[in-house]
Short mmCIF file of C-alpha atoms in Angstrom, two decimals:
data_model
loop_
_atom_site.label_atom_id
_atom_site.label_comp_id
_atom_site.label_asym_id
_atom_site.label_seq_id
_atom_site.Cartn_x
_atom_site.Cartn_y
_atom_site.Cartn_z
CA MET A 1 0.00 0.00 0.00
CA LYS A 2 1.16 3.52 -0.76
CA LYS A 3 2.82 5.14 2.19
CA LEU A 4 1.17 8.19 3.76
CA ILE A 5 2.30 11.58 4.57
CA ILE A 6 3.48 13.13 7.68
CA PRO A 7 4.17 16.82 7.65
CA LEU A 8 7.74 17.73 7.13
CA LEU A 9 7.46 20.34 9.75
CA ALA A 10 5.98 17.57 11.80
CA ILE A 11 9.19 15.73 11.31
CA LEU A 12 10.90 18.46 13.23
CA SER A 13 12.50 17.34 16.41
CA PHE A 14 11.47 17.99 20.00
CA ALA A 15 13.77 19.29 22.65
CA ALA A 16 12.72 19.31 26.23
CA MET A 17 13.86 21.66 28.90
CA SER A 18 16.10 19.80 31.28
CA CYS A 19 14.08 20.94 34.25
CA LYS A 20 11.09 19.10 32.79
CA ARG A 21 12.80 15.82 32.12
CA GLY A 22 12.24 14.53 35.60
CA ASN A 23 8.50 14.56 34.92
CA THR A 24 8.72 11.81 32.30
CA ASP A 25 9.19 8.07 32.57
CA ASP A 26 12.60 7.83 30.90
CA LYS A 27 12.29 4.05 30.60
CA ASP A 28 9.31 4.38 28.26
CA LEU A 29 10.47 7.55 26.50
CA LEU A 30 10.17 7.11 22.76
CA GLU A 31 13.47 7.18 20.87
CA PHE A 32 12.01 9.75 18.48
CA VAL A 33 11.53 12.06 21.44
CA ARG A 34 15.04 11.36 22.77
CA GLN A 35 16.58 12.33 19.46
CA THR A 36 14.50 15.43 18.89
CA VAL A 37 15.15 16.63 22.42
CA LYS A 38 18.77 17.06 21.40
CA ASP A 39 17.83 19.62 18.77
CA SER A 40 17.18 23.07 20.18
CA THR A 41 15.58 24.16 16.91
CA GLY A 42 13.12 22.56 14.54
CA THR A 43 10.18 20.62 15.96
CA PHE A 44 10.85 21.22 19.61
CA SER A 45 11.11 24.93 18.93
CA LEU A 46 7.74 24.68 17.21
CA ILE A 47 6.16 23.00 20.25
CA LYS A 48 7.74 25.46 22.68
CA GLY A 49 6.31 28.27 20.60
CA TYR A 50 2.84 26.72 20.64
CA HIS A 51 0.44 29.07 22.39
CA ASP A 52 -2.75 28.21 24.19
CA ILE A 53 -4.89 29.73 21.47
CA GLY A 54 -8.14 29.29 23.35
CA SER A 55 -11.06 29.69 20.98
CA LEU A 56 -8.82 30.35 17.98
CA GLY A 57 -7.42 27.62 15.80
CA THR A 58 -8.90 24.47 14.32
CA ILE A 59 -10.01 21.08 15.58
CA ALA A 60 -7.62 18.52 14.09
CA ILE A 61 -8.93 15.04 13.26
CA ILE A 62 -5.97 12.72 12.75
CA GLY A 63 -5.60 9.10 11.68
CA GLU A 64 -6.28 6.49 9.03
CA PRO A 65 -8.16 8.02 6.07
CA GLU A 66 -11.41 6.05 6.19
CA LYS A 67 -11.91 6.45 9.93
CA SER A 68 -10.93 10.11 9.89
CA ILE A 69 -13.35 10.92 7.07
CA LEU A 70 -16.24 9.16 8.84
CA LEU A 71 -15.36 10.90 12.09
CA ALA A 72 -15.18 14.29 10.37
CA GLU A 73 -18.60 13.69 8.83
CA ARG A 74 -20.07 13.03 12.26
CA PHE A 75 -18.43 16.07 13.83
CA VAL A 76 -19.61 18.41 11.07
CA SER A 77 -23.19 17.09 11.15
CA SER A 78 -23.48 16.58 14.93
CA ASP A 79 -26.59 18.04 16.55
CA LYS A 80 -26.83 16.51 19.99
CA PHE A 81 -26.73 19.59 22.22
CA ASP A 82 -28.62 22.82 22.64
CA ASN A 83 -26.09 25.45 21.65
CA ILE A 84 -27.47 27.92 24.18
CA ASP A 85 -27.37 26.00 27.45
CA GLY A 86 -25.36 22.91 26.44
CA LYS A 87 -28.08 20.46 27.49
CA VAL A 88 -28.55 17.22 25.57
CA ALA A 89 -31.27 18.33 23.14
CA LYS A 90 -31.24 18.84 19.40
CA ASP A 91 -31.77 22.46 18.41
CA GLY A 92 -31.47 22.22 14.63
CA LEU A 93 -28.04 23.82 14.64
CA PRO A 94 -24.67 22.08 14.22
CA ASP A 95 -23.01 21.55 17.61
CA PHE A 96 -19.74 22.82 16.18
CA SER A 97 -21.14 25.88 14.42
CA GLY A 98 -18.42 28.28 13.38
CA GLU A 99 -15.64 25.76 13.90
CA SER A 100 -13.04 24.69 11.35
CA PHE A 101 -11.72 21.14 11.12
CA ASP A 102 -8.33 20.14 9.75
CA VAL A 103 -8.68 16.50 8.73
CA ILE A 104 -5.28 14.84 8.43
CA LEU A 105 -5.58 11.62 6.44
CA ASP A 106 -2.56 9.56 7.40
CA ALA A 107 -2.19 7.65 4.16
CA TYR A 108 1.55 7.22 4.70
CA ASN A 109 1.03 4.84 7.61
CA ASP A 110 -2.34 3.34 6.73
CA PRO A 111 -3.39 0.81 7.95
CA TYR A 112 -2.24 1.08 11.55
CA GLU A 113 -2.89 -2.60 12.23
CA HIS A 114 0.40 -3.61 10.61
CA PHE A 115 2.25 -1.89 13.47
CA ILE A 116 0.60 -3.91 16.24
CA ALA A 117 2.45 -7.19 15.87
CA SER A 118 6.00 -5.86 15.84
CA ASP A 119 6.53 -2.12 15.60
CA THR A 120 4.30 -0.07 17.88
CA ASP A 121 7.07 2.52 18.36
CA SER A 122 6.65 3.52 14.72
CA LEU A 123 2.94 4.02 15.29
CA ARG A 124 3.68 6.18 18.34
CA GLU A 125 6.12 8.23 16.28
CA ALA A 126 3.63 8.61 13.42
CA ILE A 127 0.99 10.09 15.70
CA LEU A 128 3.50 12.51 17.20
CA ARG A 129 4.53 13.68 13.75
CA ASN A 130 0.92 14.19 12.70
CA VAL A 131 0.07 16.18 15.83
CA ILE A 132 3.12 18.35 15.19
CA ALA A 133 1.85 18.88 11.64
CA ALA A 134 -1.49 20.01 13.10
CA VAL A 135 0.36 22.52 15.28
CA ASP A 136 2.40 23.84 12.37
CA THR A 137 1.05 26.68 10.25
CA ALA A 138 2.50 25.43 6.98
CA CYS A 139 2.27 22.32 4.80
CA TYR A 140 2.92 21.55 1.13
CA ILE A 141 1.04 21.78 -2.13
CA THR A 142 2.88 18.81 -3.61
CA PRO A 143 5.16 16.15 -2.10
CA PHE A 144 7.72 16.84 -4.86
CA ASN A 145 8.49 20.51 -4.23
CA LYS A 146 9.41 21.54 -0.70
CA ASP A 147 9.43 25.20 -1.71
CA ALA A 148 5.74 25.16 -2.64
CA LYS A 149 4.16 25.73 0.76
CA LEU A 150 0.62 26.33 1.89
CA ARG A 151 -0.45 28.32 4.93
CA LYS A 152 -2.75 26.63 7.43
CA SER A 153 -4.08 27.29 10.91
CA SER A 154 -2.67 25.79 14.07
CA SER A 155 -5.01 23.39 15.90
CA LYS A 156 -6.39 23.95 19.39
CA ILE A 157 -7.63 20.37 19.92
CA PHE A 158 -6.31 17.07 18.55
CA VAL A 159 -8.84 14.27 17.94
CA LEU A 160 -7.26 10.87 17.23
CA SER A 161 -9.60 8.75 15.12
CA SER A 162 -8.08 5.31 15.82
CA SER A 163 -8.64 3.41 19.06
CA LEU A 164 -5.07 2.15 18.76
CA ASN A 165 -3.84 5.68 19.40
CA SER A 166 -5.47 5.67 22.84
CA LEU A 167 -2.60 3.36 23.80
CA TYR A 168 0.01 4.11 21.14
CA GLY A 169 0.54 7.83 20.71
CA GLN A 170 -1.67 9.83 23.05
CA GLN A 171 0.63 9.56 26.06
CA ASP A 172 3.62 10.50 23.89
CA VAL A 173 1.85 13.65 22.74
CA ASP A 174 1.11 14.57 26.36
CA THR A 175 4.73 13.90 27.31
CA LEU A 176 6.17 15.94 24.48
CA PHE A 177 4.05 18.98 25.23
CA LYS A 178 4.82 18.76 28.95
CA MET A 179 8.53 18.66 28.19
CA ALA A 180 8.08 21.92 26.32
CA GLY A 181 6.10 23.42 29.19
CA LYS A 182 2.83 23.15 27.27
CA LYS A 183 -0.42 21.22 27.58
CA ALA A 184 -1.99 19.35 24.68
CA LYS A 185 -5.75 18.90 24.36
CA VAL A 186 -5.94 15.33 23.02
CA ILE A 187 -9.07 13.20 22.65
CA SER A 188 -9.10 9.56 21.56
CA PRO A 189 -11.81 6.86 21.23
CA VAL A 190 -11.09 4.62 24.21
CA PHE A 191 -10.68 7.50 26.66
CA ALA A 192 -13.88 9.07 25.31
CA ALA A 193 -15.70 5.75 25.74
CA SER A 194 -14.48 5.48 29.33
CA GLU A 195 -15.89 8.93 30.07
CA ALA A 196 -19.23 7.85 28.63
CA ILE A 197 -19.28 4.75 30.86
CA GLY A 198 -18.23 6.57 34.02
CA ASN A 199 -16.54 5.03 37.06
CA LYS A 200 -19.13 5.20 39.82
CA GLU A 201 -20.27 1.59 39.53
CA PRO A 202 -18.66 -1.61 38.19
CA ALA A 203 -19.50 -2.34 34.57
CA ASN A 204 -19.37 -5.49 32.48
CA VAL A 205 -18.18 -4.27 29.11
CA VAL A 206 -17.96 -5.99 25.74
CA VAL A 207 -16.22 -4.27 22.83
CA TRP A 208 -17.28 -5.04 19.27
CA ALA A 209 -13.99 -4.66 17.40
CA ASP A 210 -11.79 -5.79 14.53
CA ASN A 211 -8.83 -8.14 14.94
CA ASP A 212 -6.27 -5.33 15.12
CA VAL A 213 -7.99 -3.70 18.10
CA ALA A 214 -8.53 -7.06 19.78
CA GLN A 215 -4.86 -8.00 19.39
CA SER A 216 -3.69 -4.67 20.81
CA PHE A 217 -5.55 -5.13 24.15
CA VAL A 218 -6.01 -1.35 24.12
CA TYR A 219 -9.45 -1.47 25.72
CA GLN A 220 -8.40 -3.82 28.50
CA LYS A 221 -5.32 -1.72 29.28
CA VAL A 222 -7.00 1.69 29.19
CA LEU A 223 -10.42 0.86 30.64
CA GLY A 224 -8.88 -1.44 33.24
CA SER A 225 -7.33 1.56 34.95
CA ARG A 226 -10.23 3.96 34.49
CA LEU A 227 -13.44 2.08 35.27
CA ALA A 228 -14.76 1.32 38.74
CA LYS A 229 -13.18 -1.53 40.68
CA GLY A 230 -14.79 -4.85 39.79
CA SER A 231 -15.45 -3.91 36.17
CA LYS A 232 -14.75 -6.49 33.46
CA VAL A 233 -13.77 -5.80 29.87
CA SER A 234 -13.92 -8.27 26.99
CA VAL A 235 -13.13 -7.62 23.33
CA ILE A 236 -14.96 -9.85 20.88
CA VAL A 237 -14.62 -9.98 17.10
CA PRO A 238 -18.03 -10.85 15.62
CA GLU A 239 -18.50 -12.86 12.46
CA PRO A 240 -17.17 -10.78 9.55
CA LEU A 241 -20.10 -11.46 7.22
CA GLY A 242 -23.82 -10.91 7.51
CA ASP A 243 -26.10 -8.03 8.42
CA VAL A 244 -25.84 -6.06 11.65
CA SER A 245 -28.40 -8.25 13.43
CA SER A 246 -26.66 -11.54 12.63
CA ARG A 247 -23.24 -10.12 13.56
CA LEU A 248 -24.62 -8.83 16.87
CA ARG A 249 -26.07 -12.24 17.65
CA SER A 250 -22.77 -13.93 16.83
CA LEU A 251 -21.00 -11.57 19.24
CA LEU A 252 -23.50 -12.15 22.04
CA ALA A 253 -23.39 -15.91 21.46
CA LYS A 254 -19.62 -15.81 22.02
CA TYR A 255 -20.17 -13.80 25.19
CA ILE A 256 -22.73 -16.34 26.47
CA THR A 257 -20.36 -19.27 25.95
CA GLU A 258 -17.81 -17.55 28.15
CA GLY A 259 -20.29 -17.57 31.04
CA LYS A 260 -20.00 -13.87 31.75
CA ASP A 261 -22.08 -11.81 34.15
CA PRO A 262 -25.00 -9.74 32.79
CA LEU A 263 -23.72 -7.38 30.12
CA SER A 264 -24.13 -3.68 30.95
CA VAL A 265 -22.25 -1.93 28.10
CA LEU A 266 -21.53 -2.74 24.48
CA ILE A 267 -18.92 -0.50 22.82
CA LEU A 268 -19.16 -0.45 19.05
CA ASP A 269 -15.58 0.01 17.87
CA ASP A 270 -16.32 -0.47 14.19
CA TYR A 271 -16.86 2.70 12.17
CA GLY A 272 -18.40 0.70 9.32
CA VAL A 273 -21.39 -0.56 11.32
CA ASP A 274 -24.68 1.33 11.12
CA ILE A 275 -25.30 2.38 14.72
CA ASP A 276 -29.03 2.89 14.12
CA ALA A 277 -29.34 -0.64 12.72
CA LEU A 278 -27.56 -1.91 15.83
CA TYR A 279 -30.07 -0.18 18.13
CA LEU A 280 -32.94 -1.71 16.14
CA SER A 281 -31.36 -5.17 16.46
CA VAL A 282 -31.18 -4.81 20.25
CA GLU A 283 -34.81 -3.67 20.35
CA SER A 284 -35.77 -6.78 18.39
CA ILE A 285 -33.97 -9.02 20.89
CA ARG A 286 -35.66 -7.20 23.78
CA LYS A 287 -39.05 -8.24 22.37
CA GLU A 288 -38.08 -11.91 22.92
CA LEU A 289 -39.76 -13.18 19.78
CA THR A 290 -37.71 -16.38 19.73
CA GLU A 291 -36.10 -18.72 22.24
CA GLU A 292 -32.71 -17.42 21.13
CA ASP A 293 -33.85 -13.87 21.90
CA TYR A 294 -35.02 -14.98 25.33
CA ASN A 295 -31.66 -16.59 26.17
CA ILE A 296 -29.70 -13.57 24.92
CA ASN A 297 -31.95 -11.09 26.68
CA LYS A 298 -31.34 -12.81 30.02
CA LEU A 299 -27.71 -11.81 29.68
CA LEU A 300 -28.42 -8.13 29.05
CA SER A 301 -28.67 -6.06 32.20
CA LYS A 302 -31.73 -3.90 32.82
CA ASN A 303 -29.68 -0.76 32.11
CA PHE A 304 -27.84 -2.22 29.13
CA ARG A 305 -26.60 0.45 26.74
CA ILE A 306 -24.57 0.88 23.60
CA ILE A 307 -21.67 3.33 23.34
CA ASP A 308 -20.57 4.54 19.95
CA PRO A 309 -16.96 5.82 20.23
CA ILE A 310 -17.59 8.35 17.45
CA ASP A 311 -20.53 9.80 19.35
CA ALA A 312 -18.47 9.68 22.55
CA LEU A 313 -15.68 11.63 20.83
CA THR A 314 -18.00 14.37 19.63
CA GLU A 315 -19.52 14.67 23.10
CA SER A 316 -16.13 14.69 24.82
CA CYS A 317 -14.87 17.40 22.47
CA TYR A 318 -18.04 19.48 22.82
CA ARG A 319 -18.00 19.37 26.61
CA MET A 320 -14.28 20.18 26.76
CA MET A 321 -14.72 23.18 24.49
CA ARG A 322 -17.73 24.43 26.40
CA LYS A 323 -16.05 24.00 29.79
CA GLU A 324 -12.91 25.81 28.67
CA ASN A 325 -14.66 28.38 26.47
CA ARG A 326 -12.90 27.23 23.29
CA PHE A 327 -15.74 27.81 20.83
CA THR A 328 -15.22 30.47 18.18
CA HIS A 329 -18.83 31.67 18.57
CA ASN A 330 -18.88 32.54 14.89
CA ILE A 331 -22.27 32.34 13.19
CA ALA A 332 -21.40 29.92 10.40
CA TYR A 333 -21.58 26.31 9.37
CA PRO A 334 -18.63 24.14 10.39
CA LYS A 335 -15.95 23.86 7.71
CA ALA A 336 -13.48 21.11 6.87
CA ARG A 337 -10.10 21.27 5.18
CA PHE A 338 -8.41 18.07 4.11
CA PHE A 339 -4.74 17.15 4.26
CA GLN A 340 -2.93 13.93 3.49
CA THR A 341 0.43 12.46 4.39
CA GLU A 342 2.42 11.32 1.37
CA GLU A 343 5.94 10.22 0.51
CA SER A 344 8.24 12.84 -0.98
CA GLU A 345 10.93 12.28 -3.59
CA SER A 346 13.51 11.85 -0.85
CA GLY A 347 11.36 9.23 0.85
CA ASP A 348 10.46 11.55 3.71
CA PRO A 349 6.82 11.85 4.71
CA VAL A 350 5.24 15.25 4.09
CA LEU A 351 1.82 16.82 4.63
CA ILE A 352 0.00 18.20 1.60
CA GLY A 353 -3.25 20.13 1.37
CA LEU A 354 -6.11 18.51 -0.55
CA SER A 355 -8.61 21.39 -0.49
CA ASP A 356 -12.08 19.95 -1.02
CA ARG A 357 -10.96 16.58 -2.32
CA TYR A 358 -9.39 13.46 -0.92
CA MET A 359 -7.94 10.36 -2.51
CA SER A 360 -10.15 7.28 -2.41
CA ALA A 361 -8.05 4.14 -2.01
CA GLU A 362 -11.00 2.04 -3.22
CA ILE A 363 -11.27 3.56 -6.70
CA GLY A 364 -7.95 5.40 -6.96
CA GLN A 365 -9.55 8.76 -7.65
CA PHE A 366 -10.07 12.07 -5.91
CA ILE A 367 -13.55 12.35 -4.47
CA ASP A 368 -15.37 15.55 -3.59
CA VAL A 369 -16.24 15.47 0.10
CA ASN A 370 -19.83 16.43 -0.59
CA THR A 371 -20.43 13.05 -2.23
CA VAL A 372 -19.63 11.08 0.92
CA ALA A 373 -20.71 13.22 3.85
CA ILE A 374 -23.69 12.23 5.97
CA LYS A 375 -24.60 15.87 5.53
CA PRO A 376 -22.69 18.01 3.04
CA PHE A 377 -19.34 19.24 4.24
CA TYR A 378 -18.90 22.97 4.18
CA VAL A 379 -15.41 23.01 2.74
CA SER A 380 -12.97 25.82 3.23
CA GLU A 381 -10.91 26.40 0.09
CA HIS A 382 -7.15 26.70 0.46
CA ASN A 383 -5.83 30.13 -0.38
#
């Protein structure tokens, strides 16, 4: 697969102030950070110069192309809250009115699953580079001419679209910014899901996921330290074929055979599954029309609920921005600008601007974002 881009300026190195080094776990410090810390210019200088821009700046969505596009669609079309008082109630207005999104499609490293078996450090480094690119105010028009640059905004919040980054990458971003005396606002799927679950009472959690997420143990490792004592977390890969209802039943059948306690939370970590169809499938089981439904329903707790990590991410971002007064308060539709990591002539990864188009790996063509959005994207043209 074609390698993806990481902003050249993102390739800049970090350098941490010596007085901050004692705040990091040197044993787990990424080699990329060690090397960049030695350079007093470049990337670390960029991070040290990063200002808390408050309501200014963009919301960066970073990760594998397909997931990032789907996540951007949901952010742009989200209408879950009343924009006046912040209560959970649709008001007919986009939750992120006036905001601009920089969607960084990490084609250079896609898919992330190939890192899990043997090279998670490279995945950690990739996320760091992409976050640095989101901080930078410049990228490239083409991967073949480093003099042809494009101006962009710096991001105020970094949303990581892959669950794998909740374990591989997010902590490194936090560490890097702390070493520069800064604080990064980073949101990722597993942490957002844990917020949605809460930690007041023990929860029996099952995660619907693909093999790469299951093999990473990211949910067990992150949720295990964040949920209430006594909580249990299982990750199950449902049958790959069939409609949503049949796949749900295959997942619950696997859960039943393991003799688990009543299930209280199902996390849907599969961006390709129709969440509405999943809710309808659960409603059908609740009606107990068959003996199979009856047996499955016995294993669902009275307060059983489904958590969609995408929905959890939008809520986590909205509440963070409202709490810290980070909304632009502009009267406008949300806008999205697309960027993609690609390989340059020298073999280095660089970030290029795609304007209102992105490359579809499925058909090998550029696609206008308006043809794929749940609701039309309001695209900001590059100047």
